[in-house]
Amino acid sequence: MGAPGSGKGTQSSLLASRLEGAVLSTGAMLREEAKRNTPSGFRLRQTLANGEMVSDAIVCDAVAERMRAPQTEGLANRLAAGGTLILDGFPRTVGQAHCLDRLLEGLGMAAPLVLHLVVPKEILLRRLARRRQCAKCGAIYNLASGPPLNAGTRCRIDGGALVERDDDSEGVVARRIAAYESETIPVVDYYRRRDRQGSIYRGIDGNRGAADIAKDLCDILSSAGAAGTEDAAVAA
Ligand code: AMP
C-alpha cells in the first residue's frame, strides 16, 4: 500500500522478478479496460482522467475474475504452484478489503501480508511530475533518476516511447492524493486493527533508492515465510 508515486508499481515488478511472483495491478488493468470504445470504456477513461476512484463493484468484480480465471493470467494456477501474488493498487477502500477477504477465503488462500510504503507529500508531488511510463511495456521511469534512452524519450527495455500518464498532471495528482488519504489510509487501519499474526508492515520508508526498498521488502517477505509459499503479498 502507499500513496500515488510512493513506488508501488516499481516495487511490485522488482518483487515479482525476485520471487517469481505474479503482479495484479488494478491501475494497469483499469487503464487497459479504459482503452475500449464502449460506453463503459468511455466512463472509465473519464474517471481515471479525473483522478477519481473507480467503484468498488467494478474493481472487485474485475479482480475476482482475474484471480479465478485460470485461462487468463493463470494467477490461481501459479499461486496453487506456490507462487506469490502481488496486488498493486488493491484493496484501496475498506469495502475492497472486505471483498479481498471473501475472495481469498473462497480460493482457500492465506490472509494477505500488507506492505505500506510511506513517502512525504512534497516528494510524491515531485516524483509524479517527473514520472514517465513506456507506452509499450509499462516500465516506469523518473526523469530525475536512471537516465532513459534518447534524452528521456525512449524505454531502455524495448525502445518504446516514454509518455506522461494523463492522471499525473498537477490538479489530478492532488485529487488522487486526497482520495488516498480519505479512502486508503482507513484500509491500513483496518488491517492494523485485525492483525493478529504481525502481517502488516506499516511506515516502510519509501523515500530511498528502489533497490534498497526492494531489499527490505524481500527481507520482510522471507522472514514472514511468504516468498514462494502460499501467502499473498499486497501492495495497494
Ligand atoms: P494506479 O496506477 O494504482 O495509480 O491507479 C490509477 C488510477 O486507477 C487511480 O487513480 C484510480 O482512478 C484507479 N484505480 C486503481 N486501482 C483502484 C482501486 N483498487 N479502486 C478504485 N480505483 C482504482
Short mmCIF file of C-alpha atoms and ligand atoms in Angstrom, two decimals:
data_model
loop_
_atom_site.label_atom_id
_atom_site.label_comp_id
_atom_site.label_asym_id
_atom_site.label_seq_id
_atom_site.Cartn_x
_atom_site.Cartn_y
_atom_site.Cartn_z
CA MET A 1 0.00 0.00 0.00
CA GLY A 2 1.09 3.58 -0.50
CA ALA A 3 0.12 6.93 -1.98
CA PRO A 4 0.31 7.60 -5.73
CA GLY A 5 4.02 7.93 -6.54
CA SER A 6 5.17 6.01 -3.46
CA GLY A 7 6.76 3.31 -5.62
CA LYS A 8 4.13 0.55 -5.54
CA GLY A 9 4.45 -0.23 -9.25
CA THR A 10 8.26 -0.23 -9.23
CA GLN A 11 8.45 -2.39 -6.11
CA SER A 12 5.79 -4.77 -7.41
CA SER A 13 7.81 -5.51 -10.55
CA LEU A 14 11.07 -5.83 -8.60
CA LEU A 15 9.46 -8.23 -6.14
CA ALA A 16 7.78 -10.19 -8.91
CA SER A 17 11.08 -10.84 -10.65
CA ARG A 18 12.83 -11.82 -7.43
CA LEU A 19 10.05 -14.08 -6.16
CA GLU A 20 8.85 -15.45 -9.49
CA GLY A 21 5.59 -13.90 -8.44
CA ALA A 22 2.66 -12.56 -10.40
CA VAL A 23 1.54 -8.92 -10.20
CA LEU A 24 -2.07 -7.90 -10.44
CA SER A 25 -2.15 -4.11 -10.81
CA THR A 26 -5.67 -2.71 -10.73
CA GLY A 27 -4.42 0.62 -12.18
CA ALA A 28 -2.88 -1.16 -15.21
CA MET A 29 -5.95 -3.36 -15.55
CA LEU A 30 -8.31 -0.35 -15.49
CA ARG A 31 -6.15 1.65 -17.94
CA GLU A 32 -6.36 -1.31 -20.34
CA GLU A 33 -10.15 -1.53 -19.94
CA ALA A 34 -10.44 2.24 -20.47
CA LYS A 35 -8.99 1.89 -23.99
CA ARG A 36 -12.15 0.12 -25.16
CA ASN A 37 -14.52 2.04 -27.39
CA THR A 38 -17.59 1.12 -25.40
CA PRO A 39 -19.78 3.20 -23.08
CA SER A 40 -18.13 1.61 -20.02
CA GLY A 41 -14.65 2.18 -21.52
CA PHE A 42 -15.55 5.84 -22.04
CA ARG A 43 -16.85 6.23 -18.46
CA LEU A 44 -13.71 4.61 -17.12
CA ARG A 45 -11.50 6.97 -19.17
CA GLN A 46 -13.27 9.92 -17.59
CA THR A 47 -12.96 8.54 -14.06
CA LEU A 48 -9.23 7.86 -14.46
CA ALA A 49 -8.55 11.21 -16.14
CA ASN A 50 -10.28 12.99 -13.22
CA GLY A 51 -8.21 11.10 -10.65
CA GLU A 52 -11.33 9.63 -9.06
CA MET A 53 -11.66 6.14 -7.62
CA VAL A 54 -13.39 3.53 -9.73
CA SER A 55 -16.36 1.96 -7.92
CA ASP A 56 -15.72 -0.95 -5.56
CA ALA A 57 -18.15 -3.13 -7.51
CA ILE A 58 -16.29 -2.71 -10.81
CA VAL A 59 -12.83 -3.16 -9.28
CA CYS A 60 -13.79 -6.14 -7.10
CA ASP A 61 -15.52 -7.94 -9.97
CA ALA A 62 -12.50 -7.41 -12.22
CA VAL A 63 -10.02 -8.63 -9.57
CA ALA A 64 -12.17 -11.66 -8.75
CA GLU A 65 -12.43 -12.54 -12.41
CA ARG A 66 -8.64 -12.33 -12.90
CA MET A 67 -7.91 -14.33 -9.77
CA ARG A 68 -10.39 -17.05 -10.54
CA ALA A 69 -9.87 -17.47 -14.27
CA PRO A 70 -7.00 -19.89 -14.84
CA GLN A 71 -7.13 -19.27 -18.58
CA THR A 72 -6.27 -15.54 -18.37
CA GLU A 73 -3.12 -14.71 -16.40
CA GLY A 74 -3.26 -18.11 -14.80
CA LEU A 75 -2.91 -16.39 -11.46
CA ALA A 76 -4.77 -19.02 -9.49
CA ASN A 77 -2.65 -21.78 -11.07
CA ARG A 78 0.61 -20.02 -10.35
CA LEU A 79 -0.44 -19.46 -6.79
CA ALA A 80 -1.52 -23.05 -6.40
CA ALA A 81 2.01 -23.96 -7.54
CA GLY A 82 3.39 -21.95 -4.61
CA GLY A 83 3.95 -18.56 -6.26
CA THR A 84 3.42 -15.19 -4.60
CA LEU A 85 0.68 -12.85 -5.77
CA ILE A 86 1.48 -9.17 -5.52
CA LEU A 87 -1.56 -6.93 -5.51
CA ASP A 88 -0.58 -3.44 -6.67
CA GLY A 89 -3.30 -0.85 -6.07
CA PHE A 90 -5.81 -3.14 -4.38
CA PRO A 91 -7.52 -3.01 -1.92
CA ARG A 92 -7.85 0.77 -1.89
CA THR A 93 -11.01 1.09 0.18
CA VAL A 94 -12.28 -0.74 3.24
CA GLY A 95 -15.07 -2.20 1.07
CA GLN A 96 -12.42 -3.66 -1.25
CA ALA A 97 -10.54 -5.11 1.74
CA HIS A 98 -13.71 -6.97 2.75
CA CYS A 99 -14.09 -8.16 -0.81
CA LEU A 100 -10.47 -9.43 -0.81
CA ASP A 101 -11.09 -11.29 2.46
CA ARG A 102 -14.03 -13.11 0.91
CA LEU A 103 -12.13 -13.81 -2.29
CA LEU A 104 -9.07 -15.26 -0.54
CA GLU A 105 -11.24 -17.35 1.71
CA GLY A 106 -13.18 -18.68 -1.28
CA LEU A 107 -9.94 -19.59 -3.06
CA GLY A 108 -8.51 -21.20 0.08
CA MET A 109 -5.66 -18.70 0.22
CA ALA A 110 -3.89 -17.26 3.26
CA ALA A 111 -4.61 -13.76 4.59
CA PRO A 112 -2.52 -11.06 2.92
CA LEU A 113 0.78 -9.68 4.07
CA VAL A 114 0.43 -5.91 3.92
CA LEU A 115 3.38 -3.68 3.00
CA HIS A 116 2.79 0.02 3.48
CA LEU A 117 5.23 2.45 1.82
CA VAL A 118 5.44 5.98 3.19
CA VAL A 119 6.82 8.98 1.28
CA PRO A 120 6.47 12.70 2.23
CA LYS A 121 3.87 14.55 0.18
CA GLU A 122 6.29 17.07 -1.36
CA ILE A 123 8.43 14.17 -2.65
CA LEU A 124 5.34 12.42 -4.08
CA LEU A 125 4.41 15.58 -6.00
CA ARG A 126 7.94 15.95 -7.35
CA ARG A 127 8.13 12.27 -8.34
CA LEU A 128 4.77 12.26 -10.12
CA ALA A 129 5.64 15.41 -12.09
CA ARG A 130 8.75 13.64 -13.37
CA ARG A 131 7.26 10.16 -13.85
CA ARG A 132 7.16 8.69 -17.34
CA GLN A 133 5.93 5.30 -18.47
CA CYS A 134 6.83 3.20 -21.51
CA ALA A 135 3.83 3.16 -23.83
CA LYS A 136 4.77 -0.39 -24.93
CA CYS A 137 5.75 -2.36 -21.82
CA GLY A 138 4.61 -0.09 -18.99
CA ALA A 139 8.10 0.21 -17.42
CA ILE A 140 8.25 3.18 -15.05
CA TYR A 141 10.93 5.90 -15.22
CA ASN A 142 11.68 9.00 -13.27
CA LEU A 143 13.31 11.76 -15.30
CA ALA A 144 15.32 12.75 -12.24
CA SER A 145 16.91 9.31 -11.77
CA GLY A 146 18.00 6.47 -14.06
CA PRO A 147 18.65 8.03 -17.47
CA PRO A 148 16.35 6.53 -20.12
CA LEU A 149 17.45 6.28 -23.75
CA ASN A 150 17.49 9.21 -26.15
CA ALA A 151 17.35 12.13 -23.77
CA GLY A 152 14.32 10.89 -21.90
CA THR A 153 12.09 9.83 -24.76
CA ARG A 154 12.64 6.07 -25.15
CA CYS A 155 12.41 3.00 -22.91
CA ARG A 156 15.67 1.20 -22.05
CA ILE A 157 13.98 -2.19 -22.35
CA ASP A 158 12.19 -2.07 -25.69
CA GLY A 159 12.72 1.44 -27.08
CA GLY A 160 9.02 2.31 -26.60
CA ALA A 161 8.04 5.98 -26.31
CA LEU A 162 8.05 7.35 -22.75
CA VAL A 163 4.84 9.18 -22.01
CA GLU A 164 3.35 11.06 -19.07
CA ARG A 165 0.23 9.44 -17.63
CA ASP A 166 -2.86 11.62 -18.09
CA ASP A 167 -3.58 11.42 -14.38
CA ASP A 168 -0.09 12.62 -13.38
CA SER A 169 -0.93 16.24 -14.20
CA GLU A 170 -0.84 18.63 -11.22
CA GLY A 171 -4.55 19.12 -10.45
CA VAL A 172 -5.38 15.44 -10.93
CA VAL A 173 -2.50 14.33 -8.71
CA ALA A 174 -3.87 16.47 -5.86
CA ARG A 175 -7.23 14.68 -6.19
CA ARG A 176 -5.58 11.24 -6.24
CA ILE A 177 -3.59 12.02 -3.09
CA ALA A 178 -6.75 13.30 -1.39
CA ALA A 179 -8.55 10.06 -2.34
CA TYR A 180 -5.64 8.07 -0.91
CA GLU A 181 -5.86 9.96 2.38
CA SER A 182 -9.61 9.66 2.76
CA GLU A 183 -10.22 6.16 1.33
CA THR A 184 -6.99 4.16 1.55
CA ILE A 185 -5.45 5.22 4.88
CA PRO A 186 -8.51 3.66 6.60
CA VAL A 187 -7.56 0.36 4.91
CA VAL A 188 -4.18 0.47 6.70
CA ASP A 189 -6.11 0.92 9.95
CA TYR A 190 -8.44 -1.92 9.00
CA TYR A 191 -5.51 -4.32 8.64
CA ARG A 192 -3.78 -2.96 11.74
CA ARG A 193 -6.88 -3.49 13.89
CA ARG A 194 -7.43 -7.07 12.87
CA ASP A 195 -3.76 -8.02 12.71
CA ARG A 196 -3.01 -10.95 14.96
CA GLN A 197 -0.07 -12.53 13.14
CA GLY A 198 2.15 -9.50 12.56
CA SER A 199 1.22 -9.47 8.90
CA ILE A 200 1.08 -5.71 8.42
CA TYR A 201 4.27 -3.69 7.95
CA ARG A 202 3.44 0.00 8.24
CA GLY A 203 5.58 3.04 7.65
CA ILE A 204 8.21 1.43 5.39
CA ASP A 205 10.43 4.32 4.26
CA GLY A 206 9.74 4.68 0.53
CA ASN A 207 11.94 7.76 0.18
CA ARG A 208 15.06 5.78 -0.77
CA GLY A 209 16.56 4.13 -3.81
CA ALA A 210 14.34 1.43 -5.35
CA ALA A 211 16.96 -1.31 -4.78
CA ASP A 212 17.26 -0.52 -1.04
CA ILE A 213 13.50 -0.63 -0.58
CA ALA A 214 13.21 -3.87 -2.57
CA LYS A 215 15.84 -5.47 -0.37
CA ASP A 216 13.88 -4.54 2.78
CA LEU A 217 10.64 -5.83 1.31
CA CYS A 218 12.29 -9.13 0.31
CA ASP A 219 13.70 -9.46 3.84
CA ILE A 220 10.25 -8.87 5.30
CA LEU A 221 8.70 -11.41 2.95
CA SER A 222 11.26 -14.10 3.63
CA SER A 223 11.17 -13.59 7.39
CA ALA A 224 7.38 -13.89 7.16
CA GLY A 225 7.90 -17.06 5.13
CA ALA A 226 5.92 -15.57 2.27
CA ALA A 227 8.28 -15.90 -0.69
CA GLY A 228 7.41 -18.98 -2.66
CA THR A 229 4.83 -20.05 -0.08
CA GLU A 230 1.08 -19.76 -0.12
CA ASP A 231 0.96 -16.26 1.37
CA ALA A 232 -0.19 -13.35 -0.73
CA ALA A 233 1.62 -10.02 -0.67
CA VAL A 234 -0.40 -6.87 -1.00
CA ALA A 235 0.94 -3.54 -2.21
CA ALA A 236 -2.06 -1.29 -2.70
P1 AMP B 1 -2.58 3.46 -10.04
O1 AMP B 1 -1.97 3.01 -11.33
O2 AMP B 1 -2.58 2.40 -8.98
O3 AMP B 1 -2.03 4.76 -9.56
O4 AMP B 1 -4.13 3.71 -10.36
C1 AMP B 1 -4.53 4.68 -11.32
C2 AMP B 1 -5.99 5.00 -11.17
O5 AMP B 1 -6.78 3.82 -11.36
C3 AMP B 1 -6.40 5.51 -9.79
O6 AMP B 1 -6.20 6.90 -9.66
C4 AMP B 1 -7.88 5.15 -9.76
O7 AMP B 1 -8.63 6.04 -10.57
C5 AMP B 1 -7.91 3.81 -10.48
N1 AMP B 1 -7.73 2.68 -9.55
C6 AMP B 1 -6.67 1.83 -9.49
N2 AMP B 1 -6.86 0.90 -8.55
C7 AMP B 1 -8.07 1.17 -7.99
C8 AMP B 1 -8.83 0.58 -6.95
N3 AMP B 1 -8.39 -0.50 -6.28
N4 AMP B 1 -10.03 1.13 -6.66
C9 AMP B 1 -10.51 2.20 -7.31
N5 AMP B 1 -9.85 2.81 -8.30
C10 AMP B 1 -8.63 2.31 -8.65
#
